[in-house]
Amino acid sequence: DWRLKNGAKMVVVDPRLTVTASKADQWFGIRPGTDLALALALAHHVFEHDLQDQRFCDNWVEGWDAWRDYLMAKGYSPDWAAGITGIEAAQIRALAEDIARADGCVMFAARGVNQHANGTQTNRALMFLAAITGNIGRKGGAFFNFGTPSPVVANAPADRIRHPEKPMAGVNPARWLDAMQTADPYPIRAFITCNNPLSAWPHQDRVREAFKSLDLLVHIELFANETSAYADYVLPAATGVEKGEISRASEDRRVVWIDKVIEPPGQAKADGWIWIELGKRFGFDDVLQDKYKDSALFWDEMCINDPWMKGCTQKRLHSVPWRWVRVPVTDEDAPEIETLHLEGTTALGSPEGHRFPTKSGKLEFWSPAQEAKFQALGFSALPEFYTDREQLIDLPYAVRTADGTAVRSPFAKTPADTVTSRIVQPDANSPARALKARGFD
């Protein structure tokens, strides 16, 4: 609200008219899963009308011209995107011009973008749009999303850090339904979960049947919900004010400590307490020690492994009444940085003195080395459009390669698995036509 009162213009892109959207100057009710088409069309219009920040592109964006040439060759224009997104071409053109001409534009994306099959490329396209309009590394401009979790295993014994023996450990959890129901690629018979997968995962009817087929379902949650009804055991979890915990505000890099105020009711326990006790029973008591049930101590030992948060200790957080600090803070006495990546500054962790923490010192969107990494997973570093299978119009979509074997991600800074895929063009047997044949419209 304070941003709007200060005169900021807000545009919300969301299939739903949310409370946030109701406060916006403009709301675009986009077709779910097509944000990538919108982002590509916005960039296309920027280039078509020479609205880009050319100095920033030349000096700080590696591969911008490769993306430009690709966008123009593929015809990813506002007219093309209108039929995909449900947003009028004129509205897309006007939004592109507003972004390019604004005296600073901040772009936010979160789970609504991330949880689609094209989430990675959509985030790259939105970041590219911010880059070519000069809205990275300047006051009033930024691109924000939920980042990769910080490593928490740096102090664990080396023999406890392993590549997963089961390939499903690196697969989207929604795919575990196959393993639960058909033992593909192997059977999953027990499942311990938090939150509410019955609500959050796709194919709710399948989720119900998969949960019924399990030998054991354990649910850890604050409140009973749909998933609880299928659980053999429900373990009550404590809230933040009943245990003390860390939180974050992704829009401005704040790490926030929530003080413990009251004791948990009944048998409720902190999530960490539950997982430590389970881990001890699986033989990991040398790593999951009782001392880590103290969430403040656990946080201090974890944050020292991350150069961005090394100074974000309990002492630092409790030195101010509001209990938060804006990262990065390299030590307890380091000042907060208001704007990251200003020209003339050095990125944290960049020994070469680069403005951005990359090998080139630029924002990297295409290079032969980057293309090779994407190709290893079945994609391209250029922004080819695709979306989810479950669309009611014929659109390109991604499918796993036949073996579905997990491979080590070439991008992750810490070990992480993914699967190889390929982009499929719709044909006479497209998922959209199959859905329509079943009565969806």
GROMACS .gro file of C-alpha atoms in nm:
model
  441
    1ASP     CA    1   0.000   0.000   0.000
    2TRP     CA    2   0.279   0.246   0.084
    3ARG     CA    3   0.430   0.194  -0.261
    4LEU     CA    4   0.104   0.288  -0.426
    5LYS     CA    5   0.058   0.588  -0.198
    6ASN     CA    6   0.404   0.705  -0.305
    7GLY     CA    7   0.294   0.705  -0.668
    8ALA     CA    8   0.428   0.372  -0.797
    9LYS     CA    9   0.231   0.215  -1.082
   10MET     CA   10   0.153  -0.152  -1.025
   11VAL     CA   11   0.068  -0.413  -1.288
   12VAL     CA   12  -0.034  -0.763  -1.177
   13VAL     CA   13  -0.023  -1.064  -1.409
   14ASP     CA   14  -0.224  -1.345  -1.250
   15PRO     CA   15  -0.500  -1.579  -1.369
   16ARG     CA   16  -0.693  -1.485  -1.053
   17LEU     CA   17  -0.823  -1.149  -0.941
   18THR     CA   18  -0.640  -1.160  -0.608
   19VAL     CA   19  -0.640  -0.899  -0.331
   20THR     CA   20  -0.307  -0.775  -0.470
   21ALA     CA   21  -0.451  -0.758  -0.822
   22SER     CA   22  -0.749  -0.560  -0.694
   23LYS     CA   23  -0.512  -0.284  -0.580
   24ALA     CA   24  -0.324  -0.268  -0.911
   25ASP     CA   25  -0.346  -0.003  -1.181
   26GLN     CA   26  -0.377  -0.289  -1.431
   27TRP     CA   27  -0.458  -0.657  -1.397
   28PHE     CA   28  -0.391  -0.907  -1.674
   29GLY     CA   29  -0.575  -1.238  -1.625
   30ILE     CA   30  -0.324  -1.449  -1.812
   31ARG     CA   31  -0.380  -1.809  -1.922
   32PRO     CA   32  -0.199  -2.023  -1.660
   33GLY     CA   33   0.144  -2.143  -1.769
   34THR     CA   34   0.190  -1.890  -2.051
   35ASP     CA   35   0.395  -1.623  -1.871
   36LEU     CA   36   0.691  -1.719  -2.090
   37ALA     CA   37   0.501  -1.611  -2.402
   38LEU     CA   38   0.423  -1.276  -2.241
   39ALA     CA   39   0.785  -1.217  -2.137
   40LEU     CA   40   0.915  -1.304  -2.485
   41ALA     CA   41   0.661  -1.076  -2.652
   42LEU     CA   42   0.752  -0.786  -2.424
   43ALA     CA   43   1.121  -0.827  -2.513
   44HIS     CA   44   1.033  -0.861  -2.883
   45HIS     CA   45   0.848  -0.528  -2.878
   46VAL     CA   46   1.134  -0.358  -2.693
   47PHE     CA   47   1.380  -0.465  -2.964
   48GLU     CA   48   1.143  -0.401  -3.254
   49HIS     CA   49   1.111  -0.037  -3.151
   50ASP     CA   50   1.467   0.016  -3.021
   51LEU     CA   51   1.351   0.074  -2.665
   52GLN     CA   52   1.637  -0.121  -2.507
   53ASP     CA   53   1.907   0.038  -2.292
   54GLN     CA   54   2.176  -0.012  -2.554
   55ARG     CA   55   2.465   0.097  -2.335
   56PHE     CA   56   2.370  -0.152  -2.065
   57CYS     CA   57   2.322  -0.429  -2.322
   58ASP     CA   58   2.661  -0.369  -2.483
   59ASN     CA   59   2.852  -0.342  -2.156
   60TRP     CA   60   2.672  -0.579  -1.922
   61VAL     CA   61   2.455  -0.837  -2.104
   62GLU     CA   62   2.631  -1.130  -2.267
   63GLY     CA   63   2.425  -1.289  -2.543
   64TRP     CA   64   2.166  -1.012  -2.571
   65ASP     CA   65   2.206  -1.001  -2.949
   66ALA     CA   66   2.166  -1.379  -2.979
   67TRP     CA   67   1.838  -1.355  -2.789
   68ARG     CA   68   1.727  -1.055  -2.999
   69ASP     CA   69   1.795  -1.237  -3.325
   70TYR     CA   70   1.616  -1.549  -3.198
   71LEU     CA   71   1.308  -1.356  -3.079
   72MET     CA   72   1.275  -1.176  -3.412
   73ALA     CA   73   1.333  -1.491  -3.619
   74LYS     CA   74   1.072  -1.688  -3.424
   75GLY     CA   75   0.818  -1.407  -3.447
   76TYR     CA   76   0.751  -1.394  -3.073
   77SER     CA   77   0.556  -1.070  -3.112
   78PRO     CA   78   0.267  -0.928  -2.907
   79ASP     CA   79   0.027  -1.046  -3.179
   80TRP     CA   80   0.166  -1.400  -3.146
   81ALA     CA   81   0.145  -1.392  -2.765
   82ALA     CA   82  -0.210  -1.255  -2.757
   83GLY     CA   83  -0.363  -1.580  -2.881
   84ILE     CA   84  -0.162  -1.780  -2.628
   85THR     CA   85  -0.191  -1.567  -2.316
   86GLY     CA   86  -0.540  -1.421  -2.358
   87ILE     CA   87  -0.394  -1.070  -2.318
   88GLU     CA   88  -0.462  -0.825  -2.601
   89ALA     CA   89  -0.165  -0.742  -2.823
   90ALA     CA   90  -0.218  -0.369  -2.769
   91GLN     CA   91  -0.197  -0.420  -2.393
   92ILE     CA   92   0.128  -0.615  -2.431
   93ARG     CA   93   0.278  -0.340  -2.646
   94ALA     CA   94   0.174  -0.070  -2.400
   95LEU     CA   95   0.321  -0.266  -2.107
   96ALA     CA   96   0.652  -0.312  -2.291
   97GLU     CA   97   0.673   0.062  -2.351
   98ASP     CA   98   0.588   0.141  -1.990
   99ILE     CA   99   0.866  -0.090  -1.869
  100ALA     CA  100   1.125   0.047  -2.111
  101ARG     CA  101   1.046   0.413  -2.043
  102ALA     CA  102   0.993   0.396  -1.667
  103ASP     CA  103   1.242   0.562  -1.437
  104GLY     CA  104   1.304   0.227  -1.271
  105CYS     CA  105   1.092  -0.087  -1.292
  106VAL     CA  106   1.088  -0.374  -1.042
  107MET     CA  107   0.966  -0.716  -1.154
  108PHE     CA  108   0.850  -0.983  -0.911
  109ALA     CA  109   0.791  -1.349  -0.989
  110ALA     CA  110   0.728  -1.632  -0.747
  111ARG     CA  111   0.561  -1.972  -0.716
  112GLY     CA  112   0.296  -1.891  -0.974
  113VAL     CA  113   0.574  -1.879  -1.234
  114ASN     CA  114   0.813  -2.130  -1.082
  115GLN     CA  115   0.574  -2.424  -1.052
  116HIS     CA  116   0.508  -2.461  -1.424
  117ALA     CA  117   0.706  -2.684  -1.659
  118ASN     CA  118   0.865  -2.377  -1.819
  119GLY     CA  119   0.945  -2.202  -1.490
  120THR     CA  120   1.322  -2.182  -1.546
  121GLN     CA  121   1.297  -2.031  -1.892
  122THR     CA  122   1.019  -1.794  -1.782
  123ASN     CA  123   1.240  -1.660  -1.504
  124ARG     CA  124   1.529  -1.620  -1.748
  125ALA     CA  125   1.305  -1.433  -1.992
  126LEU     CA  126   1.178  -1.196  -1.722
  127MET     CA  127   1.533  -1.136  -1.600
  128PHE     CA  128   1.639  -1.072  -1.961
  129LEU     CA  129   1.359  -0.816  -1.996
  130ALA     CA  130   1.484  -0.641  -1.682
  131ALA     CA  131   1.840  -0.651  -1.817
  132ILE     CA  132   1.777  -0.511  -2.165
  133THR     CA  133   1.576  -0.223  -2.017
  134GLY     CA  134   1.860  -0.140  -1.775
  135ASN     CA  135   1.663  -0.238  -1.466
  136ILE     CA  136   1.929  -0.444  -1.292
  137GLY     CA  137   2.195  -0.285  -1.075
  138ARG     CA  138   2.022   0.051  -1.043
  139LYS     CA  139   1.805   0.222  -0.784
  140GLY     CA  140   1.439   0.159  -0.855
  141GLY     CA  141   1.503  -0.138  -1.081
  142ALA     CA  142   1.531  -0.509  -1.006
  143PHE     CA  143   1.414  -0.860  -1.079
  144PHE     CA  144   1.317  -1.071  -0.777
  145ASN     CA  145   1.223  -1.432  -0.728
  146PHE     CA  146   1.272  -1.705  -0.471
  147GLY     CA  147   1.637  -1.806  -0.495
  148THR     CA  148   1.809  -2.139  -0.456
  149PRO     CA  149   1.820  -2.252  -0.092
  150SER     CA  150   2.152  -2.195   0.077
  151PRO     CA  151   2.366  -2.504   0.141
  152VAL     CA  152   2.311  -2.645   0.488
  153VAL     CA  153   2.536  -2.951   0.475
  154ALA     CA  154   2.881  -2.793   0.464
  155ASN     CA  155   2.964  -2.912   0.817
  156ALA     CA  156   2.832  -3.266   0.765
  157PRO     CA  157   3.085  -3.554   0.747
  158ALA     CA  158   3.194  -3.619   0.390
  159ASP     CA  159   3.073  -3.979   0.399
  160ARG     CA  160   2.722  -3.853   0.480
  161ILE     CA  161   2.695  -3.643   0.162
  162ARG     CA  162   2.597  -3.876  -0.120
  163HIS     CA  163   2.445  -3.880  -0.465
  164PRO     CA  164   2.087  -4.011  -0.420
  165GLU     CA  165   2.070  -4.385  -0.473
  166LYS     CA  166   1.711  -4.362  -0.592
  167PRO     CA  167   1.651  -4.150  -0.906
  168MET     CA  168   1.308  -4.032  -0.790
  169ALA     CA  169   1.481  -3.823  -0.524
  170GLY     CA  170   1.561  -3.570  -0.795
  171VAL     CA  171   1.222  -3.566  -0.966
  172ASN     CA  172   0.926  -3.334  -0.922
  173PRO     CA  173   0.729  -3.477  -0.627
  174ALA     CA  174   0.411  -3.493  -0.834
  175ARG     CA  175   0.581  -3.769  -1.036
  176TRP     CA  176   0.607  -3.980  -0.723
  177LEU     CA  177   0.246  -4.077  -0.791
  178ASP     CA  178   0.372  -4.320  -1.056
  179ALA     CA  179   0.604  -4.484  -0.804
  180MET     CA  180   0.325  -4.506  -0.546
  181GLN     CA  181   0.067  -4.653  -0.782
  182THR     CA  182   0.261  -4.852  -1.040
  183ALA     CA  183   0.608  -4.899  -0.886
  184ASP     CA  184   0.759  -4.704  -1.178
  185PRO     CA  185   1.060  -4.682  -1.164
  186TYR     CA  186   1.041  -4.858  -0.824
  187PRO     CA  187   0.780  -4.874  -0.546
  188ILE     CA  188   0.729  -4.599  -0.291
  189ARG     CA  189   0.539  -4.748   0.002
  190ALA     CA  190   0.586  -4.485   0.276
  191PHE     CA  191   0.559  -4.108   0.257
  192ILE     CA  192   0.628  -3.835   0.514
  193THR     CA  193   0.502  -3.492   0.415
  194CYS     CA  194   0.427  -3.141   0.537
  195ASN     CA  195   0.188  -2.880   0.395
  196ASN     CA  196  -0.100  -3.006   0.179
  197PRO     CA  197   0.009  -3.198  -0.133
  198LEU     CA  198  -0.349  -3.309  -0.196
  199SER     CA  199  -0.431  -2.944  -0.264
  200ALA     CA  200  -0.099  -2.833  -0.415
  201TRP     CA  201  -0.020  -3.118  -0.657
  202PRO     CA  202  -0.194  -3.163  -0.991
  203HIS     CA  203  -0.429  -3.456  -1.062
  204GLN     CA  204  -0.602  -3.456  -0.723
  205ASP     CA  205  -0.797  -3.775  -0.797
  206ARG     CA  206  -0.468  -3.955  -0.864
  207VAL     CA  207  -0.315  -3.812  -0.547
  208ARG     CA  208  -0.604  -3.950  -0.340
  209GLU     CA  209  -0.570  -4.295  -0.493
  210ALA     CA  210  -0.191  -4.289  -0.455
  211PHE     CA  211  -0.218  -4.196  -0.087
  212LYS     CA  212  -0.470  -4.475  -0.032
  213SER     CA  213  -0.226  -4.725  -0.185
  214LEU     CA  214   0.058  -4.645   0.059
  215ASP     CA  215   0.148  -4.865   0.353
  216LEU     CA  216   0.231  -4.556   0.559
  217LEU     CA  217   0.146  -4.187   0.528
  218VAL     CA  218   0.271  -3.943   0.794
  219HIS     CA  219   0.156  -3.581   0.790
  220ILE     CA  220   0.338  -3.300   0.976
  221GLU     CA  221   0.125  -2.987   0.984
  222LEU     CA  222  -0.007  -2.696   1.191
  223PHE     CA  223  -0.372  -2.760   1.108
  224ALA     CA  224  -0.569  -3.056   0.980
  225ASN     CA  225  -0.634  -3.036   0.606
  226GLU     CA  226  -0.726  -3.264   0.315
  227THR     CA  227  -0.398  -3.457   0.333
  228SER     CA  228  -0.444  -3.522   0.705
  229ALA     CA  229  -0.758  -3.723   0.629
  230TYR     CA  230  -0.549  -3.987   0.449
  231ALA     CA  231  -0.264  -4.001   0.703
  232ASP     CA  232  -0.191  -4.292   0.935
  233TYR     CA  233  -0.020  -4.050   1.173
  234VAL     CA  234  -0.061  -3.673   1.206
  235LEU     CA  235   0.226  -3.504   1.391
  236PRO     CA  236   0.127  -3.155   1.514
  237ALA     CA  237   0.383  -2.888   1.428
  238ALA     CA  238   0.460  -2.571   1.622
  239THR     CA  239   0.417  -2.225   1.473
  240GLY     CA  240   0.697  -1.971   1.442
  241VAL     CA  241   0.599  -1.788   1.761
  242GLU     CA  242   0.599  -2.123   1.946
  243LYS     CA  243   0.953  -2.222   1.848
  244GLY     CA  244   1.143  -1.920   1.711
  245GLU     CA  245   1.238  -1.935   1.345
  246ILE     CA  246   1.393  -1.762   1.050
  247SER     CA  247   1.187  -1.619   0.769
  248ARG     CA  248   1.252  -1.404   0.467
  249ALA     CA  249   1.098  -1.133   0.252
  250SER     CA  250   1.215  -1.202  -0.101
  251GLU     CA  251   1.128  -0.861  -0.239
  252ASP     CA  252   1.402  -0.673  -0.057
  253ARG     CA  253   1.647  -0.942   0.062
  254ARG     CA  254   1.536  -0.926   0.426
  255VAL     CA  255   1.613  -1.218   0.657
  256VAL     CA  256   1.381  -1.197   0.957
  257TRP     CA  257   1.401  -1.367   1.296
  258ILE     CA  258   1.068  -1.447   1.464
  259ASP     CA  259   1.107  -1.469   1.842
  260LYS     CA  260   0.955  -1.753   2.040
  261VAL     CA  261   0.670  -1.602   2.242
  262ILE     CA  262   0.477  -1.897   2.388
  263GLU     CA  263   0.520  -2.271   2.438
  264PRO     CA  264   0.369  -2.507   2.180
  265PRO     CA  265   0.027  -2.642   2.283
  266GLY     CA  266  -0.027  -3.008   2.368
  267GLN     CA  267   0.214  -3.242   2.187
  268ALA     CA  268   0.304  -2.997   1.910
  269LYS     CA  269   0.676  -2.988   1.826
  270ALA     CA  270   0.897  -2.776   1.603
  271ASP     CA  271   0.949  -2.926   1.258
  272GLY     CA  272   1.321  -2.946   1.326
  273TRP     CA  273   1.261  -3.147   1.645
  274ILE     CA  274   1.046  -3.397   1.452
  275TRP     CA  275   1.295  -3.443   1.169
  276ILE     CA  276   1.590  -3.476   1.404
  277GLU     CA  277   1.412  -3.747   1.603
  278LEU     CA  278   1.321  -3.932   1.282
  279GLY     CA  279   1.676  -3.897   1.151
  280LYS     CA  280   1.824  -4.036   1.472
  281ARG     CA  281   1.609  -4.346   1.430
  282PHE     CA  282   1.750  -4.391   1.081
  283GLY     CA  283   2.104  -4.380   1.216
  284PHE     CA  284   2.196  -4.016   1.148
  285ASP     CA  285   2.238  -3.911   1.510
  286ASP     CA  286   2.603  -3.817   1.445
  287VAL     CA  287   2.480  -3.543   1.208
  288LEU     CA  288   2.133  -3.463   1.339
  289GLN     CA  289   2.241  -3.382   1.690
  290ASP     CA  290   2.008  -3.278   1.972
  291LYS     CA  291   2.171  -2.935   1.991
  292TYR     CA  292   2.014  -2.849   1.655
  293LYS     CA  293   1.669  -2.861   1.812
  294ASP     CA  294   1.758  -2.508   1.922
  295SER     CA  295   1.657  -2.324   1.604
  296ALA     CA  296   1.870  -2.021   1.691
  297LEU     CA  297   2.184  -2.233   1.730
  298PHE     CA  298   2.102  -2.426   1.413
  299TRP     CA  299   2.065  -2.100   1.222
  300ASP     CA  300   2.398  -1.963   1.341
  301GLU     CA  301   2.580  -2.280   1.235
  302MET     CA  302   2.406  -2.283   0.898
  303CYS     CA  303   2.448  -1.918   0.804
  304ILE     CA  304   2.826  -1.923   0.845
  305ASN     CA  305   2.842  -2.158   0.544
  306ASP     CA  306   2.689  -1.897   0.314
  307PRO     CA  307   2.900  -1.590   0.227
  308TRP     CA  308   2.583  -1.386   0.175
  309MET     CA  309   2.458  -1.456   0.527
  310LYS     CA  310   2.779  -1.508   0.724
  311GLY     CA  311   2.707  -1.196   0.928
  312CYS     CA  312   2.336  -1.264   0.965
  313THR     CA  313   2.377  -1.420   1.308
  314GLN     CA  314   2.145  -1.419   1.607
  315LYS     CA  315   2.360  -1.146   1.758
  316ARG     CA  316   2.315  -0.928   1.448
  317LEU     CA  317   1.941  -0.999   1.418
  318HIS     CA  318   1.882  -0.920   1.785
  319SER     CA  319   2.083  -0.598   1.767
  320VAL     CA  320   1.781  -0.420   1.619
  321PRO     CA  321   1.423  -0.421   1.755
  322TRP     CA  322   1.272  -0.519   1.420
  323ARG     CA  323   1.483  -0.840   1.413
  324TRP     CA  324   1.575  -0.829   1.046
  325VAL     CA  325   1.875  -0.755   0.829
  326ARG     CA  326   1.905  -0.711   0.454
  327VAL     CA  327   2.153  -0.959   0.306
  328PRO     CA  328   2.428  -0.987   0.194
  329VAL     CA  329   2.615  -0.921   0.517
  330THR     CA  330   2.961  -1.074   0.519
  331ASP     CA  331   3.020  -1.028   0.893
  332GLU     CA  332   2.829  -0.910   1.198
  333ASP     CA  333   2.955  -0.553   1.159
  334ALA     CA  334   2.913  -0.519   0.783
  335PRO     CA  335   2.674  -0.244   0.671
  336GLU     CA  336   2.364  -0.332   0.472
  337ILE     CA  337   2.382  -0.278   0.096
  338GLU     CA  338   2.084  -0.078  -0.027
  339THR     CA  339   2.124  -0.154  -0.400
  340LEU     CA  340   2.315  -0.452  -0.538
  341HIS     CA  341   2.538  -0.450  -0.847
  342LEU     CA  342   2.568  -0.076  -0.891
  343GLU     CA  343   2.816   0.014  -1.162
  344GLY     CA  344   3.163   0.047  -1.011
  345THR     CA  345   3.097  -0.206  -0.734
  346THR     CA  346   3.226  -0.561  -0.699
  347ALA     CA  347   2.991  -0.857  -0.662
  348LEU     CA  348   3.026  -1.062  -0.347
  349GLY     CA  349   3.244  -1.366  -0.408
  350SER     CA  350   3.394  -1.232  -0.729
  351PRO     CA  351   3.774  -1.241  -0.692
  352GLU     CA  352   3.819  -1.070  -1.028
  353GLY     CA  353   3.638  -0.757  -0.910
  354HIS     CA  354   3.344  -0.813  -1.142
  355ARG     CA  355   3.020  -0.618  -1.115
  356PHE     CA  356   2.821  -0.940  -1.155
  357PRO     CA  357   2.932  -1.275  -1.006
  358THR     CA  358   2.992  -1.453  -1.336
  359LYS     CA  359   3.301  -1.556  -1.528
  360SER     CA  360   3.255  -1.271  -1.774
  361GLY     CA  361   3.147  -1.020  -1.510
  362LYS     CA  362   2.827  -0.966  -1.710
  363LEU     CA  363   2.471  -1.097  -1.696
  364GLU     CA  364   2.505  -1.413  -1.904
  365PHE     CA  365   2.212  -1.520  -2.123
  366TRP     CA  366   2.388  -1.702  -2.406
  367SER     CA  367   2.735  -1.837  -2.472
  368PRO     CA  368   2.863  -2.160  -2.629
  369ALA     CA  369   2.943  -2.298  -2.282
  370GLN     CA  370   2.597  -2.214  -2.151
  371GLU     CA  371   2.433  -2.361  -2.459
  372ALA     CA  372   2.619  -2.689  -2.402
  373LYS     CA  373   2.484  -2.710  -2.046
  374PHE     CA  374   2.126  -2.658  -2.160
  375GLN     CA  375   2.169  -2.903  -2.447
  376ALA     CA  376   2.279  -3.170  -2.199
  377LEU     CA  377   1.931  -3.146  -2.046
  378GLY     CA  378   1.746  -3.137  -2.379
  379PHE     CA  379   1.689  -2.762  -2.402
  380SER     CA  380   1.858  -2.451  -2.540
  381ALA     CA  381   1.998  -2.141  -2.373
  382LEU     CA  382   1.791  -1.952  -2.629
  383PRO     CA  383   1.431  -1.894  -2.514
  384GLU     CA  384   1.228  -2.145  -2.715
  385PHE     CA  385   0.863  -2.123  -2.610
  386TYR     CA  386   0.687  -2.420  -2.452
  387THR     CA  387   0.443  -2.472  -2.169
  388ASP     CA  388   0.263  -2.742  -1.970
  389ARG     CA  389   0.104  -3.046  -2.132
  390GLU     CA  390  -0.231  -2.964  -1.970
  391GLN     CA  391  -0.341  -2.680  -2.198
  392LEU     CA  392  -0.670  -2.654  -2.387
  393ILE     CA  393  -0.504  -2.505  -2.695
  394ASP     CA  394  -0.230  -2.667  -2.901
  395LEU     CA  395   0.104  -2.542  -2.768
  396PRO     CA  396   0.457  -2.689  -2.753
  397TYR     CA  397   0.527  -2.876  -2.431
  398ALA     CA  398   0.815  -3.058  -2.262
  399VAL     CA  399   0.829  -3.432  -2.198
  400ARG     CA  400   1.086  -3.643  -2.021
  401THR     CA  401   1.316  -3.853  -2.233
  402ALA     CA  402   1.226  -4.220  -2.248
  403ASP     CA  403   1.444  -4.350  -1.965
  404GLY     CA  404   1.358  -4.069  -1.720
  405THR     CA  405   1.692  -4.121  -1.546
  406ALA     CA  406   1.803  -3.853  -1.303
  407VAL     CA  407   2.124  -3.671  -1.395
  408ARG     CA  408   2.337  -3.431  -1.200
  409SER     CA  409   2.240  -3.074  -1.286
  410PRO     CA  410   2.523  -2.884  -1.462
  411PHE     CA  411   2.396  -2.559  -1.309
  412ALA     CA  412   2.358  -2.631  -0.937
  413LYS     CA  413   2.626  -2.493  -0.705
  414THR     CA  414   2.552  -2.778  -0.464
  415PRO     CA  415   2.470  -3.136  -0.578
  416ALA     CA  416   2.121  -3.154  -0.729
  417ASP     CA  417   1.950  -3.392  -0.967
  418THR     CA  418   1.722  -3.328  -1.262
  419VAL     CA  419   1.592  -3.524  -1.560
  420THR     CA  420   1.656  -3.488  -1.932
  421SER     CA  421   1.365  -3.369  -2.145
  422ARG     CA  422   1.272  -3.256  -2.494
  423ILE     CA  423   1.024  -3.008  -2.639
  424VAL     CA  424   0.740  -3.161  -2.840
  425GLN     CA  425   0.528  -2.983  -3.100
  426PRO     CA  426   0.153  -3.057  -3.084
  427ASP     CA  427   0.004  -3.294  -3.341
  428ALA     CA  428  -0.324  -3.477  -3.403
  429ASN     CA  429  -0.280  -3.659  -3.072
  430SER     CA  430  -0.196  -3.350  -2.869
  431PRO     CA  431  -0.287  -3.332  -2.499
  432ALA     CA  432  -0.516  -3.034  -2.571
  433ARG     CA  433  -0.728  -3.237  -2.812
  434ALA     CA  434  -0.740  -3.528  -2.569
  435LEU     CA  435  -0.863  -3.297  -2.292
  436LYS     CA  436  -1.131  -3.150  -2.518
  437ALA     CA  437  -1.243  -3.500  -2.615
  438ARG     CA  438  -1.297  -3.567  -2.244
  439GLY     CA  439  -1.529  -3.269  -2.217
  440PHE     CA  440  -1.296  -2.993  -2.098
  441ASP     CA  441  -1.337  -2.652  -2.257
   0.00000   0.00000   0.00000
